[in-house]
């Protein structure tokens, strides 16, 4: 190596700033050489070139890191310019707004928030100019028009010389739901709840709080609770200053002040109310001082009537007292303490007797605490589970301290408080946040938390089983949401019986369920559960006298074999589930590398598909539909072909389903209709009186409102009657959006368009629609024709379809005719029209024109029968 050559290892090890400085120095040396009229040395040029390559690699590395970080953020993140135009959007934003990227990026932010005023960027830019973060709560919009609340944080984002705004949108849906549940809980409980600020000023109270304090709930709480209007006394009757009130003590110390008995005397009303209050400080995340305090209190006025007030107040608060005299080995318990441990009729004689009633998992900490207090003095405060003699378990707060300050004191005193209700409320709130309200199963957050915990604990072979109910949307649409909810609840019960104790079951969302299991439940348990689940749905469901069958598609992914993170595990199980659907549903599939490749291929196809129409990558070929008797052409079917410069020729079977999934099929389908009508008009202008041209229409096009307008415009623009166009659609159209199907078909029939069911019999055969909808004909599926005339089953199906169509007055076209034997068989059934390679493949327009001139046209049949 030349001594002046750049050291690649040193260049790679330098920081970006060092690399830039090194490059600037080399450029300066080059300029000095050129200025002096000297030729730069090869070593200098080589070093400069190596430096340039290093800077290019660093720039590419920075770009990749930016994209990775940008898309790793789980919340939608947008980069905006000063006008509010979206310059970039991360993957979470695409998922949240459910719109194609091109519908958002490059557009004003109004596309996801149409309610924003024209000058909405003014306050944002003013705040950012002050080097502040701008925060606002708004409702953003998804691609389907639905709204969801978000909290948007906007901050400065400097991209070199450019100054942009970065906006992070946090979905508030769950928080708002939690707030509503919280407000409902406050309104329902019979205990008073008072909120006070950091200075003790009252902020709000629940209805029970207003009632206990004798305040009209229409009045302002701060004005009604002025300290000067009240005299506050302790349980002995001594006045208490404002700073000594439990809420103020809690704010000052940052600790909970529990079960304090207070007398509240209102000067004007001349009314004394006794309450038992507990004050709990509240902290902002990371704060060392509380920002507010919450006090829970009960009205204990009735307990002040006799000398046993304090004991009775303790009983109301479920607090009992206890004393242990170690010297005499004597234990004393108040009535409330005996009630808590369930021993009123059989008081324990010593401490060991009580210790036997403490749950085994809590016994050792209690023994250690008592031993420590006896030896060193001090106190202890523990929450333990107490087992009553009847086996019932209660939660109790056990507090104890040594009677004297001297070490080795043998006298202990304390309290025992029943906190079962509080623990139940806490557990109920935790459960509510993790539970699906309809089925009572874990919800999405609950199961993901459990899955995260299992992966963290290293549970062997943790497996996610993704379950989707096949054709659930059909039941929901046809029978209503009540039937859908009924189905979900009953499906959940079946799944519970399948899973049992072998795993955790959740409703993951909509009609999707998730099961988490691992090898502790047994080797091969995941596969066994998948098989149980698919078998469990073989029995039909009933609702309101209707009987229907719902099957399941199930996908499995195992950690760490198939994925190492929670999200990857769920995504891969989801991919396996969709593979099961593609296999015909009612089955299960384990994730494998081939599915991973399919996912990669799908992403590639969908990415190229979005630009294919604009890039002119589609074309139509035309396959003749001929009279089987003489081979003369009757009509033509337009077939789409796609050639992509990167992926090459892609078969329709590979990209149509992706286009339906992404929604691109709507724009592609409109292009097919317009192009086929233009070609039909050209043939007619050339003197070729072709009866009509047929195009395939996706169910997604039927779900849009402008299909009829698109067809009417294409016919009008090219001067064609409606009878010159035939629409072929699969049976999925008949069940996908049932309430609007009839209206759409009637509008198309009014245009005179011919309507034909394609691939009849391969999907869900909605025979009811054959007599209700204005359908002209059926296309016998190619799969049924392959076995004729040798296969008796295929022969029987073809005979049944032909007979049914004849009885309903519908035309029948056979597709996929490949042999003279098939043609003769069809003629014997009375089927007069067919298409297939026996006659011609799909042809380019010029080739089809030549075929027409050679084969001739079959005159249209007259009069045409109205099959409506």
mmCIF file with all atom_site columns, N, CA and C in Angstrom, residues 826-849:
data_model
loop_
_atom_site.group_PDB
_atom_site.id
_atom_site.type_symbol
_atom_site.label_atom_id
_atom_site.label_alt_id
_atom_site.label_comp_id
_atom_site.label_asym_id
_atom_site.label_entity_id
_atom_site.label_seq_id
_atom_site.pdbx_PDB_ins_code
_atom_site.Cartn_x
_atom_site.Cartn_y
_atom_site.Cartn_z
_atom_site.occupancy
_atom_site.B_iso_or_equiv
_atom_site.pdbx_formal_charge
_atom_site.auth_seq_id
_atom_site.auth_comp_id
_atom_site.auth_asym_id
_atom_site.auth_atom_id
_atom_site.pdbx_PDB_model_num
ATOM 1  N N  . UNK A 1 826 ? -71.239 -29.713 -23.717 1.00 0.00 ? 826 UNK A N  1
ATOM 2  C CA . UNK A 1 826 ? -71.999 -28.499 -23.403 1.00 0.00 ? 826 UNK A CA 1
ATOM 3  C C  . UNK A 1 826 ? -73.145 -28.305 -24.370 1.00 0.00 ? 826 UNK A C  1
ATOM 4  N N  . UNK A 1 827 ? -72.931 -28.569 -25.639 1.00 0.00 ? 827 UNK A N  1
ATOM 5  C CA . UNK A 1 827 ? -74.021 -28.464 -26.603 1.00 0.00 ? 827 UNK A CA 1
ATOM 6  C C  . UNK A 1 827 ? -75.150 -29.432 -26.254 1.00 0.00 ? 827 UNK A C  1
ATOM 7  N N  . UNK A 1 828 ? -74.756 -30.604 -25.744 1.00 0.00 ? 828 UNK A N  1
ATOM 8  C CA . UNK A 1 828 ? -75.774 -31.560 -25.318 1.00 0.00 ? 828 UNK A CA 1
ATOM 9  C C  . UNK A 1 828 ? -76.602 -31.075 -24.148 1.00 0.00 ? 828 UNK A C  1
ATOM 10 N N  . UNK A 1 829 ? -76.020 -30.209 -23.322 1.00 0.00 ? 829 UNK A N  1
ATOM 11 C CA . UNK A 1 829 ? -76.768 -29.634 -22.182 1.00 0.00 ? 829 UNK A CA 1
ATOM 12 C C  . UNK A 1 829 ? -77.606 -28.433 -22.599 1.00 0.00 ? 829 UNK A C  1
ATOM 13 N N  . UNK A 1 830 ? -77.469 -28.022 -23.860 1.00 0.00 ? 830 UNK A N  1
ATOM 14 C CA . UNK A 1 830 ? -78.209 -26.842 -24.305 1.00 0.00 ? 830 UNK A CA 1
ATOM 15 C C  . UNK A 1 830 ? -77.472 -25.551 -24.047 1.00 0.00 ? 830 UNK A C  1
ATOM 16 N N  . UNK A 1 831 ? -76.193 -25.618 -23.691 1.00 0.00 ? 831 UNK A N  1
ATOM 17 C CA . UNK A 1 831 ? -75.385 -24.414 -23.477 1.00 0.00 ? 831 UNK A CA 1
ATOM 18 C C  . UNK A 1 831 ? -74.782 -24.025 -24.817 1.00 0.00 ? 831 UNK A C  1
ATOM 19 N N  . UNK A 1 832 ? -75.107 -22.812 -25.280 1.00 0.00 ? 832 UNK A N  1
ATOM 20 C CA . UNK A 1 832 ? -74.736 -22.444 -26.636 1.00 0.00 ? 832 UNK A CA 1
ATOM 21 C C  . UNK A 1 832 ? -73.515 -21.577 -26.753 1.00 0.00 ? 832 UNK A C  1
ATOM 22 N N  . UNK A 1 833 ? -73.005 -21.019 -25.653 1.00 0.00 ? 833 UNK A N  1
ATOM 23 C CA . UNK A 1 833 ? -71.894 -20.076 -25.748 1.00 0.00 ? 833 UNK A CA 1
ATOM 24 C C  . UNK A 1 833 ? -70.755 -20.521 -24.835 1.00 0.00 ? 833 UNK A C  1
ATOM 25 N N  . UNK A 1 834 ? -69.512 -20.347 -25.324 1.00 0.00 ? 834 UNK A N  1
ATOM 26 C CA . UNK A 1 834 ? -68.364 -20.708 -24.502 1.00 0.00 ? 834 UNK A CA 1
ATOM 27 C C  . UNK A 1 834 ? -67.145 -19.898 -24.891 1.00 0.00 ? 834 UNK A C  1
ATOM 28 N N  . UNK A 1 835 ? -66.122 -19.990 -24.066 1.00 0.00 ? 835 UNK A N  1
ATOM 29 C CA . UNK A 1 835 ? -64.857 -19.344 -24.358 1.00 0.00 ? 835 UNK A CA 1
ATOM 30 C C  . UNK A 1 835 ? -63.751 -20.223 -23.810 1.00 0.00 ? 835 UNK A C  1
ATOM 31 N N  . UNK A 1 836 ? -62.599 -20.126 -24.397 1.00 0.00 ? 836 UNK A N  1
ATOM 32 C CA . UNK A 1 836 ? -61.484 -20.936 -23.922 1.00 0.00 ? 836 UNK A CA 1
ATOM 33 C C  . UNK A 1 836 ? -60.444 -21.109 -24.998 1.00 0.00 ? 836 UNK A C  1
ATOM 34 N N  . UNK A 1 837 ? -59.369 -21.810 -24.641 1.00 0.00 ? 837 UNK A N  1
ATOM 35 C CA . UNK A 1 837 ? -58.251 -21.975 -25.553 1.00 0.00 ? 837 UNK A CA 1
ATOM 36 C C  . UNK A 1 837 ? -58.590 -22.841 -26.763 1.00 0.00 ? 837 UNK A C  1
ATOM 37 N N  . UNK A 1 838 ? -59.709 -23.595 -26.714 1.00 0.00 ? 838 UNK A N  1
ATOM 38 C CA . UNK A 1 838 ? -60.132 -24.327 -27.904 1.00 0.00 ? 838 UNK A CA 1
ATOM 39 C C  . UNK A 1 838 ? -60.392 -23.365 -29.057 1.00 0.00 ? 838 UNK A C  1
ATOM 40 N N  . UNK A 1 839 ? -60.810 -22.155 -28.730 1.00 0.00 ? 839 UNK A N  1
ATOM 41 C CA . UNK A 1 839 ? -61.124 -21.156 -29.756 1.00 0.00 ? 839 UNK A CA 1
ATOM 42 C C  . UNK A 1 839 ? -60.022 -20.101 -29.858 1.00 0.00 ? 839 UNK A C  1
ATOM 43 N N  . UNK A 1 840 ? -59.671 -19.500 -28.740 1.00 0.00 ? 840 UNK A N  1
ATOM 44 C CA . UNK A 1 840 ? -58.635 -18.461 -28.794 1.00 0.00 ? 840 UNK A CA 1
ATOM 45 C C  . UNK A 1 840 ? -58.266 -18.041 -27.383 1.00 0.00 ? 840 UNK A C  1
ATOM 46 N N  . UNK A 1 841 ? -56.988 -17.693 -27.166 1.00 0.00 ? 841 UNK A N  1
ATOM 47 C CA . UNK A 1 841 ? -56.629 -17.050 -25.892 1.00 0.00 ? 841 UNK A CA 1
ATOM 48 C C  . UNK A 1 841 ? -57.017 -15.576 -25.951 1.00 0.00 ? 841 UNK A C  1
ATOM 49 N N  . UNK A 1 842 ? -56.675 -14.834 -24.918 1.00 0.00 ? 842 UNK A N  1
ATOM 50 C CA . UNK A 1 842 ? -56.876 -13.393 -24.944 1.00 0.00 ? 842 UNK A CA 1
ATOM 51 C C  . UNK A 1 842 ? -55.976 -12.750 -25.991 1.00 0.00 ? 842 UNK A C  1
ATOM 52 N N  . UNK A 1 843 ? -56.543 -11.827 -26.777 1.00 0.00 ? 843 UNK A N  1
ATOM 53 C CA . UNK A 1 843 ? -55.829 -11.234 -27.905 1.00 0.00 ? 843 UNK A CA 1
ATOM 54 C C  . UNK A 1 843 ? -55.722 -9.723  -27.737 1.00 0.00 ? 843 UNK A C  1
ATOM 55 N N  . UNK A 1 844 ? -54.606 -9.164  -28.239 1.00 0.00 ? 844 UNK A N  1
ATOM 56 C CA . UNK A 1 844 ? -54.489 -7.717  -28.309 1.00 0.00 ? 844 UNK A CA 1
ATOM 57 C C  . UNK A 1 844 ? -55.588 -7.191  -29.237 1.00 0.00 ? 844 UNK A C  1
ATOM 58 N N  . UNK A 1 845 ? -55.975 -5.909  -29.144 1.00 0.00 ? 845 UNK A N  1
ATOM 59 C CA . UNK A 1 845 ? -57.084 -5.390  -29.957 1.00 0.00 ? 845 UNK A CA 1
ATOM 60 C C  . UNK A 1 845 ? -56.938 -5.682  -31.454 1.00 0.00 ? 845 UNK A C  1
ATOM 61 N N  . UNK A 1 846 ? -55.732 -5.496  -32.015 1.00 0.00 ? 846 UNK A N  1
ATOM 62 C CA . UNK A 1 846 ? -55.550 -5.753  -33.448 1.00 0.00 ? 846 UNK A CA 1
ATOM 63 C C  . UNK A 1 846 ? -55.716 -7.235  -33.755 1.00 0.00 ? 846 UNK A C  1
ATOM 64 N N  . UNK A 1 847 ? -55.160 -8.086  -32.881 1.00 0.00 ? 847 UNK A N  1
ATOM 65 C CA . UNK A 1 847 ? -55.304 -9.517  -33.087 1.00 0.00 ? 847 UNK A CA 1
ATOM 66 C C  . UNK A 1 847 ? -56.751 -9.964  -32.975 1.00 0.00 ? 847 UNK A C  1
ATOM 67 N N  . UNK A 1 848 ? -57.509 -9.336  -32.049 1.00 0.00 ? 848 UNK A N  1
ATOM 68 C CA . UNK A 1 848 ? -58.920 -9.691  -31.910 1.00 0.00 ? 848 UNK A CA 1
ATOM 69 C C  . UNK A 1 848 ? -59.705 -9.256  -33.150 1.00 0.00 ? 848 UNK A C  1
ATOM 70 N N  . UNK A 1 849 ? -59.341 -8.084  -33.702 1.00 0.00 ? 849 UNK A N  1
ATOM 71 C CA . UNK A 1 849 ? -60.013 -7.621  -34.920 1.00 0.00 ? 849 UNK A CA 1
ATOM 72 C C  . UNK A 1 849 ? -59.792 -8.617  -36.057 1.00 0.00 ? 849 UNK A C  1
#
